[in-house]
One Martini backbone bead per residue (centre of mass of N, CA, C, O) as a GRO file, in nm:
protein
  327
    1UNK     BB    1   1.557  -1.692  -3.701
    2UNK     BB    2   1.571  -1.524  -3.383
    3UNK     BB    3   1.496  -1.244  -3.250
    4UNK     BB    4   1.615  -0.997  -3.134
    5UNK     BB    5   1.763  -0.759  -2.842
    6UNK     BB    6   1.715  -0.445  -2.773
    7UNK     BB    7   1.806  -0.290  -2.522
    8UNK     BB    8   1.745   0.045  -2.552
    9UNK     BB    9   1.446  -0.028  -2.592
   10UNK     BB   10   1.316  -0.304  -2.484
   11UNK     BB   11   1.233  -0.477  -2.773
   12UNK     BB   12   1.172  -0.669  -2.981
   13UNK     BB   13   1.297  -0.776  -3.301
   14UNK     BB   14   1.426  -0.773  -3.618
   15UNK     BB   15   1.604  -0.929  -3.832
   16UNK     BB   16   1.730  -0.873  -4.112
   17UNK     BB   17   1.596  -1.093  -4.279
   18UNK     BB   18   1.289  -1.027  -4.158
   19UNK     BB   19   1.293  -0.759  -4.270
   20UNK     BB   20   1.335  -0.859  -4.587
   21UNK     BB   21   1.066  -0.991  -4.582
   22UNK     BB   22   0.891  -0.746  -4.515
   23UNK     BB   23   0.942  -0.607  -4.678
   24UNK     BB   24   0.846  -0.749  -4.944
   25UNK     BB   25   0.551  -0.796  -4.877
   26UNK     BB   26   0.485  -0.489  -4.897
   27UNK     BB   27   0.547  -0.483  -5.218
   28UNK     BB   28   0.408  -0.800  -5.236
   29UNK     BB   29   0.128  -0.729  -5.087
   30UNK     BB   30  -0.199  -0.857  -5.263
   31UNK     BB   31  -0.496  -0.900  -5.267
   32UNK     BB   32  -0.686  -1.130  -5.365
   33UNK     BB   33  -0.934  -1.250  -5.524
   34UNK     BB   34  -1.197  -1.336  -5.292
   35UNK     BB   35  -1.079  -1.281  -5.033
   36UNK     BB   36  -1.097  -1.224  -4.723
   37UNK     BB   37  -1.159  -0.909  -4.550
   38UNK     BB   38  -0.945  -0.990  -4.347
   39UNK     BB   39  -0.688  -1.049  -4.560
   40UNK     BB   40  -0.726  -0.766  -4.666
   41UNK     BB   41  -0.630  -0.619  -4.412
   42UNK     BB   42  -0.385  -0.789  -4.355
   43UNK     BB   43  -0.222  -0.697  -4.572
   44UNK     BB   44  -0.291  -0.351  -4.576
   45UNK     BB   45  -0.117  -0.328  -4.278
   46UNK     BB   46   0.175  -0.416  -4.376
   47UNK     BB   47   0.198  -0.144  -4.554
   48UNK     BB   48   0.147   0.040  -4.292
   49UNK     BB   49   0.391  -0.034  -4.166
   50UNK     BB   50   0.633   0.074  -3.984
   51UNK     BB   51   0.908   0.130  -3.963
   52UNK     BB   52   1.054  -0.048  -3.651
   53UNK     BB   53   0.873  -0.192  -3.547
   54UNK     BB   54   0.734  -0.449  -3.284
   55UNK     BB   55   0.737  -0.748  -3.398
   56UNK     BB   56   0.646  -1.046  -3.272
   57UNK     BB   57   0.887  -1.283  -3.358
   58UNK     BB   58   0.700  -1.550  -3.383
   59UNK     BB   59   0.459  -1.435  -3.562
   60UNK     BB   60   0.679  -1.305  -3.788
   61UNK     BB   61   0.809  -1.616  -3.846
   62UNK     BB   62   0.569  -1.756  -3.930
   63UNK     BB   63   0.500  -1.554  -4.172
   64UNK     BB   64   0.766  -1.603  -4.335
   65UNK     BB   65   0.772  -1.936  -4.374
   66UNK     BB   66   0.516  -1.960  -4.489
   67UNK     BB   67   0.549  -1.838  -4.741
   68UNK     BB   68   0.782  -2.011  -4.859
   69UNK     BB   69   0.599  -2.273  -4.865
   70UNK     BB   70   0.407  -2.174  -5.119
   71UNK     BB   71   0.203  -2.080  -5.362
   72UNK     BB   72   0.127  -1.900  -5.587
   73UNK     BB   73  -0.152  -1.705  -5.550
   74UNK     BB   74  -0.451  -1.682  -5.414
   75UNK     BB   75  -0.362  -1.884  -5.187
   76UNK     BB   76  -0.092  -1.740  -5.119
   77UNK     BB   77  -0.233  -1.505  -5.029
   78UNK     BB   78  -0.428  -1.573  -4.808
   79UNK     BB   79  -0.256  -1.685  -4.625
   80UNK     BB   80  -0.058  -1.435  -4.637
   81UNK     BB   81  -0.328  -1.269  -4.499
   82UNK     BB   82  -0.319  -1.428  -4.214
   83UNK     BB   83  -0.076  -1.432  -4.108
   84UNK     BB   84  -0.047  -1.136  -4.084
   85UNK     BB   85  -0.288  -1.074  -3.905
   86UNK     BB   86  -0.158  -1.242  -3.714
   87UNK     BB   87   0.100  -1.023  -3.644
   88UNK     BB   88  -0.075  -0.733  -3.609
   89UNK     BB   89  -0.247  -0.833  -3.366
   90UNK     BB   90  -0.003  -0.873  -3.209
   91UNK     BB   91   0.168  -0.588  -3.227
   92UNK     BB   92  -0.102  -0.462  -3.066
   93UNK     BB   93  -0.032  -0.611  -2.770
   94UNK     BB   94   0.226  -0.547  -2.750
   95UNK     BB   95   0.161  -0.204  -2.733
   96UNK     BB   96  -0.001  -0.238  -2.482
   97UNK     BB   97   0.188  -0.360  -2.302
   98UNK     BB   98   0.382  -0.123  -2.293
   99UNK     BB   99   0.164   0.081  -2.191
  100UNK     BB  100   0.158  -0.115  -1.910
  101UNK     BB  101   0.381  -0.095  -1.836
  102UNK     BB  102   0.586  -0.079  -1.552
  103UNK     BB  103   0.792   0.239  -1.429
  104UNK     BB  104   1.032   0.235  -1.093
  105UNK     BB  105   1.315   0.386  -1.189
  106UNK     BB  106   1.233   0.641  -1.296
  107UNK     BB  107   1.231   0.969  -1.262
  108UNK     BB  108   0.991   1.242  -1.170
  109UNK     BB  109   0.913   1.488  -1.219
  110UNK     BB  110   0.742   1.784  -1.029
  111UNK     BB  111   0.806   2.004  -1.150
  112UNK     BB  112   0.512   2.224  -1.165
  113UNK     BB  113   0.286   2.083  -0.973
  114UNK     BB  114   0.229   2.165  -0.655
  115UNK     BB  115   0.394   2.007  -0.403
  116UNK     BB  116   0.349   1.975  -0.102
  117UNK     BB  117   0.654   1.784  -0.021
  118UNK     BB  118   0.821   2.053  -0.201
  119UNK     BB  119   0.717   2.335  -0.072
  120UNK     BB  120   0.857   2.586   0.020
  121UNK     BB  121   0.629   2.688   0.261
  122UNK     BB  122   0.625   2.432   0.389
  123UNK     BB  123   0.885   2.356   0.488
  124UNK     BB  124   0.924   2.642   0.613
  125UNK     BB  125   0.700   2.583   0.819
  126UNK     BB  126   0.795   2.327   0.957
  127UNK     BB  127   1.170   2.340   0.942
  128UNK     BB  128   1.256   2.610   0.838
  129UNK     BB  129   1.476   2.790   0.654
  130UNK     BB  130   1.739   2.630   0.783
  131UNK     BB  131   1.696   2.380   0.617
  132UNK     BB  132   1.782   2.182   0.440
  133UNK     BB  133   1.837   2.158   0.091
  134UNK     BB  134   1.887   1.821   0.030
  135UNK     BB  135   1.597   1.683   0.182
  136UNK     BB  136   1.397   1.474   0.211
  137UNK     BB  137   1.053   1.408   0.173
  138UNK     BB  138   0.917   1.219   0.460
  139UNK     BB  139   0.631   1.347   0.603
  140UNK     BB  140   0.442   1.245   0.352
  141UNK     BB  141   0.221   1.017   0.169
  142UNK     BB  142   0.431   1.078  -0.113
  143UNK     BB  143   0.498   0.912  -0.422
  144UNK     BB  144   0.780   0.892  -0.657
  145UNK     BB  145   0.502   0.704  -0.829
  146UNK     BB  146   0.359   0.618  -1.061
  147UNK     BB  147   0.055   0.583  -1.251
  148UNK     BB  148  -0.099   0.362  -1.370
  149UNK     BB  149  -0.143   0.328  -1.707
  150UNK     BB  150  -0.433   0.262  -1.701
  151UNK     BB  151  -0.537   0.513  -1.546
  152UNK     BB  152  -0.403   0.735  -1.735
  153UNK     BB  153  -0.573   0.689  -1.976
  154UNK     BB  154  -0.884   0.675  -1.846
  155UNK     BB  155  -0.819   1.001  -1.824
  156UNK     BB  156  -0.770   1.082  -2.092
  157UNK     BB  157  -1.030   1.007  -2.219
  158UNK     BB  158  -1.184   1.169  -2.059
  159UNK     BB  159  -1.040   1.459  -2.084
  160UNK     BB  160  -1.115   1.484  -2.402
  161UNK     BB  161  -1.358   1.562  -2.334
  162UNK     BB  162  -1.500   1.888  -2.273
  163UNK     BB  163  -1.712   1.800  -2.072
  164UNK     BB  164  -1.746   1.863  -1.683
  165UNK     BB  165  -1.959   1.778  -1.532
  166UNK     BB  166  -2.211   1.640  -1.404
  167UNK     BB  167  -2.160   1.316  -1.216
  168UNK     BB  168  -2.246   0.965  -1.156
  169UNK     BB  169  -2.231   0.658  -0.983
  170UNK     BB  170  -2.238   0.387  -1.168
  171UNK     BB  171  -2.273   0.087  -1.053
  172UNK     BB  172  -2.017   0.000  -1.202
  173UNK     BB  173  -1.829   0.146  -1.003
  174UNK     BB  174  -1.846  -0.136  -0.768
  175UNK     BB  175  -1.743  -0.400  -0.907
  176UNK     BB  176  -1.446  -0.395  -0.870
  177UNK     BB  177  -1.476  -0.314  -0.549
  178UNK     BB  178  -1.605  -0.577  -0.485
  179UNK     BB  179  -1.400  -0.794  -0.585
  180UNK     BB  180  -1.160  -0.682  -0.404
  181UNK     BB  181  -1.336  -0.736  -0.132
  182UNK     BB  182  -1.340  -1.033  -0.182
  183UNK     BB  183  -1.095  -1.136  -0.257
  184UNK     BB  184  -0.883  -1.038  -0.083
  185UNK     BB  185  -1.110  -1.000   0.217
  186UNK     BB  186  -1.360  -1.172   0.254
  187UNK     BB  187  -1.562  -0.920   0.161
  188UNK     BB  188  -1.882  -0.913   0.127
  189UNK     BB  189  -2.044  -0.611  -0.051
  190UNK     BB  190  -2.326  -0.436  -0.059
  191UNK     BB  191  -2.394  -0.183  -0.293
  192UNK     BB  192  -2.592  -0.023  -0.078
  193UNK     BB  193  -2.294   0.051   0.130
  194UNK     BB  194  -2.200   0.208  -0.098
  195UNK     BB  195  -2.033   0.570  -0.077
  196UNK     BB  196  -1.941   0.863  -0.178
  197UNK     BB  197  -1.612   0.977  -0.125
  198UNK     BB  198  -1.344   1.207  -0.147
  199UNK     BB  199  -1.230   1.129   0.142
  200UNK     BB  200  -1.138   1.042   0.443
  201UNK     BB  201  -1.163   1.298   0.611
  202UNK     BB  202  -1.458   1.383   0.498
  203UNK     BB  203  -1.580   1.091   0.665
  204UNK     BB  204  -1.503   1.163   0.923
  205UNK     BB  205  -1.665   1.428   0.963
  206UNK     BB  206  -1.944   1.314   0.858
  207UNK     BB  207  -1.944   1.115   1.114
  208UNK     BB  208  -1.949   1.332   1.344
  209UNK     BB  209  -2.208   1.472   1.212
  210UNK     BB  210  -2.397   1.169   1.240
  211UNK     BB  211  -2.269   1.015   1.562
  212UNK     BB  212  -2.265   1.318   1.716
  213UNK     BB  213  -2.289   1.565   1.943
  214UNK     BB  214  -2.259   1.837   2.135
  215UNK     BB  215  -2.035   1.707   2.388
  216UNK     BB  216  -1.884   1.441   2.246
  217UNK     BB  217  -1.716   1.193   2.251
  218UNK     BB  218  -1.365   1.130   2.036
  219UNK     BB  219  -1.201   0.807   2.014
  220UNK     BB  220  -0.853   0.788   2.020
  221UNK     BB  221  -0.538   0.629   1.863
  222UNK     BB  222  -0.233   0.696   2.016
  223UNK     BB  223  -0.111   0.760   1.776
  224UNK     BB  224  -0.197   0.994   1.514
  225UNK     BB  225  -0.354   1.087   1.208
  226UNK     BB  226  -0.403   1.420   1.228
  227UNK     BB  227  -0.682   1.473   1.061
  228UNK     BB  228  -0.845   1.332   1.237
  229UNK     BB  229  -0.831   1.521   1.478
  230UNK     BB  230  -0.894   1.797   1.357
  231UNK     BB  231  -1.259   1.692   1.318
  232UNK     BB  232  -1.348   1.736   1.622
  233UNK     BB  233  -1.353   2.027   1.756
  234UNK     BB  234  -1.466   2.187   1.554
  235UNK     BB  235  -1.768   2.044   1.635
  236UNK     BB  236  -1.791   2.019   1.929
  237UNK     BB  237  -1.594   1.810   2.006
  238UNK     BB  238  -1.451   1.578   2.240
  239UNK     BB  239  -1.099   1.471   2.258
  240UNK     BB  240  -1.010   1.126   2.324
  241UNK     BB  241  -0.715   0.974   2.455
  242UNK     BB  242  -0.566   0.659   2.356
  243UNK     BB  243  -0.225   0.547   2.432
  244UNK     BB  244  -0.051   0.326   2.310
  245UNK     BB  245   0.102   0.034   2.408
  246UNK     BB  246   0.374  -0.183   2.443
  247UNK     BB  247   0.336  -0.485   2.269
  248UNK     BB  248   0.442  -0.802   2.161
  249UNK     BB  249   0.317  -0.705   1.849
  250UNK     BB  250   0.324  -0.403   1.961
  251UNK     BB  251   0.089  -0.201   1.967
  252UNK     BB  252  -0.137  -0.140   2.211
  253UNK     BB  253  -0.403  -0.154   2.380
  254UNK     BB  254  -0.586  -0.059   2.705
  255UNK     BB  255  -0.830  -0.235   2.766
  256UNK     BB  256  -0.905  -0.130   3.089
  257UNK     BB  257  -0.905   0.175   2.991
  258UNK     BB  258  -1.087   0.157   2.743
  259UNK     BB  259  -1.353   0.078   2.887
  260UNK     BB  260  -1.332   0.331   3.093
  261UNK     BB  261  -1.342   0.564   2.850
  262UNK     BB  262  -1.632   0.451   2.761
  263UNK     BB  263  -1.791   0.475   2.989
  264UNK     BB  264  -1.706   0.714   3.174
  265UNK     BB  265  -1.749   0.982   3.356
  266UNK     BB  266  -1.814   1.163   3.614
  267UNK     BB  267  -1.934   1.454   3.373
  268UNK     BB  268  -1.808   1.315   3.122
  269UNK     BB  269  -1.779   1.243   2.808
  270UNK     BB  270  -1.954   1.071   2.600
  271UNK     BB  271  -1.840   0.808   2.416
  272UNK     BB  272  -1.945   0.785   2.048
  273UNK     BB  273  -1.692   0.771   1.880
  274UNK     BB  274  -1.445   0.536   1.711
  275UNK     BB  275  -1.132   0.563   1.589
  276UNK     BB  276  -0.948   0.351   1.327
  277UNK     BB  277  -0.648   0.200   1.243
  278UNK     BB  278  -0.645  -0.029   0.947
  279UNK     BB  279  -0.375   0.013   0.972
  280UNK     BB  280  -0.188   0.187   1.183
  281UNK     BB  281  -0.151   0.528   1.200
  282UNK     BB  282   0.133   0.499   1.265
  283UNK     BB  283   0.345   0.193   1.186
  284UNK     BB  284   0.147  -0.062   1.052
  285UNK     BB  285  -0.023  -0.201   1.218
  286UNK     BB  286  -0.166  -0.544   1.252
  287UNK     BB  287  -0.410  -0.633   1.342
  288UNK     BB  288  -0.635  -0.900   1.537
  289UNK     BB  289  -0.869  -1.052   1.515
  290UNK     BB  290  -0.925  -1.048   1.819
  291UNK     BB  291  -0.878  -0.702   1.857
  292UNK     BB  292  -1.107  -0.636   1.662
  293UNK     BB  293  -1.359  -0.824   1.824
  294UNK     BB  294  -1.297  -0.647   2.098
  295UNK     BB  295  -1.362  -0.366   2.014
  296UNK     BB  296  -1.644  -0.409   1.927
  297UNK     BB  297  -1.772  -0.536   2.205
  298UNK     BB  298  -1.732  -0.268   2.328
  299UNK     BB  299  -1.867  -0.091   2.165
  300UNK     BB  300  -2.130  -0.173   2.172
  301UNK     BB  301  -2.186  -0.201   2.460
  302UNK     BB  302  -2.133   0.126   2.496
  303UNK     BB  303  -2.268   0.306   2.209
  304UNK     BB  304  -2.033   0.301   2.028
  305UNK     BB  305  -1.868   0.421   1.712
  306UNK     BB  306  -1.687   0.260   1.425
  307UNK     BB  307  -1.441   0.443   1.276
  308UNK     BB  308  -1.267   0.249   0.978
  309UNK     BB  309  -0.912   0.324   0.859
  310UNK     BB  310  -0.828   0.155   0.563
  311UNK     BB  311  -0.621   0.277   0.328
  312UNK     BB  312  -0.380   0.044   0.338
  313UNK     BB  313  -0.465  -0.275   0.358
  314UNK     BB  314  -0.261  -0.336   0.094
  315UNK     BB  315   0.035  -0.311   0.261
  316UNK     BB  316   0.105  -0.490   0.403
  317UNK     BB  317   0.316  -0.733   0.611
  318UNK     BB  318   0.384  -1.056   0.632
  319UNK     BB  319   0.586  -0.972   0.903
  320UNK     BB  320   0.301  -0.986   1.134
  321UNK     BB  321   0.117  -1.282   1.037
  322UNK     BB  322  -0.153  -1.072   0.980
  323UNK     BB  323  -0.426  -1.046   0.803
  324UNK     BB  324  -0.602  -0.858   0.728
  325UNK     BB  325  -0.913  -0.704   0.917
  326UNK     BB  326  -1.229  -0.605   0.862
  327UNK     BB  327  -1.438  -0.421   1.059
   0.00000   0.00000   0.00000
């Protein structure tokens, strides 16, 4: 017979018949002697094993018309325990695997979290105290969708740990991250060019005081995400504003002027560093790699750096026709 399958529960059970199996092997199964310790292991698994477990059913299927194929006997034992450890293997990685399902269906509760998308003094400061009080919160991207299983675990097991000390990035910590900007991005990045920073805004801000002095441009391409723009003129340097303009793709730089406010004015703040959204934020605009190549010419020729906010790169959407292009 093959297994059932519990709606309610969401995992494939045992029939009842398989049911019946499981309880016999429990209270008759009993290592052989001399069987090897692997089986006598797993013959002592399946009596530990709680009732109702999700066993995955074509392992527990095998293992249970296997025994009844079998002669009584010290052999009998040892298949009968190599079985069943291939069954309790089994379901430790359904186990394992129920743990890393993603579920975006459920919604979750944030009260008592310090949520600041739905916080009231921020509400009441931004929308005041009379906006609607059943208004969805999407003024800021704050989704309100569970973290990877497998991130949550990560956390846990970190966590459990009582000391939270000072701690180094680990070589191994740059790894994973190289693998996936070599697979998603055909870019190969060497280990040592990359630097831990806490957030994209620190790293913006640490930018303007490491490749800029007071009194020098920083342009921008507005519209764009406000906290970029704040951390210009508190260092003492003048926000120089691009205005992107409508064109055939989406928003699009005015490359004439835009060369122009590189070139600089006679008089006025010579630009030394341009911020760049890939993909731009607001909007999702997916660059195009000649936009990229010709952005980067211009910053070359005229001696400003470009730093380059891509932490979106991974959203883009094929509707734009053009995969993320990282600058």
């Amino acid at each position: 017979s093959s297994p059932a399958f519990d709606a309610r529960a969401g995992r494939r059970v045992c029939t009842r018949q398989q049911q019946g199996r499981v309880r016999a092997l429990r209270g008759a199964g009993r290592p052989a002697p001399g069987a090897p310790p692997a089986v006598r292991e797993g013959v002592r698994a399946l009596g530990g094993m709680p009732q109702g477990a999700p066993w995955p059913g074509a392992l527990l299927r095998r293992a249970a018309e296997g025994l009844q194929r079998v002669p009584r006997g010290a052999a009998a034992a040892a298949v009968a325990g190599g079985l069943v450890a291939l069954s309790w293997l089994g379901w430790r990685r359904a186990r394992r695997r129920a743990r890393t399902a993603f579920n975006l269906e459920t919604p979750v509760d944030r009260e008592g979290t310090a949520c600041v998308k739905e916080h009231p003094l921020i509400l009441d400061a931004r929308y005041g105290r009379d906006r609607p009080r059943n208004a969805v919160p999407m003024w800021v991207a704050d989704m309100d969708l569970p973290c990877p299983p497998a991130l949550v675990e990560a956390v846990r097991r970190r966590a459990a740990h009582p000391i939270y000390g000072y701690t180094m990035q680990d070589a191994a910590v740059w790894e994973p991250l190289r693998w996936w900007l070599r697979a998603r991005h055909a870019w190969d990045v060497a280990p040592d060019s990359l630097v831990f920073s806490p957030s994209v805004v620190t790293s913006a801000a640490n930018c303007v005081r490491a490749f800029t002095a007071r009194g020098d441009g920083v342009l921008c391409f507005t519209p764009l995400y406000g906290p970029l723009q704040h951390v210009v003129e508190p260092e003492g340097r003048v926000l120089v504003s691009h205005r992107l303009r409508d064109g055939a793709c989406g928003a699009a730089p005015d490359w004439g002027h835009l060369e122009a406010q590189l070139r600089g004015a006679p008089g006025g703040p010579r630009v030394r560093l341009v911020f760049w959204c890939s993909p731009h934020n607001p909007g999702g605009r997916v660059w195009r790699r000649e936009e990229v190549d010709r952005l980067l010419d211009l910053c070359q020729a005229h001696g400003a750096v470009l730093v380059s906010d891509e932490i979106h790169a991974d959203l883009t959407h094929p509707c734009w026709g053009a995969p993320h292009r990282p600058a």
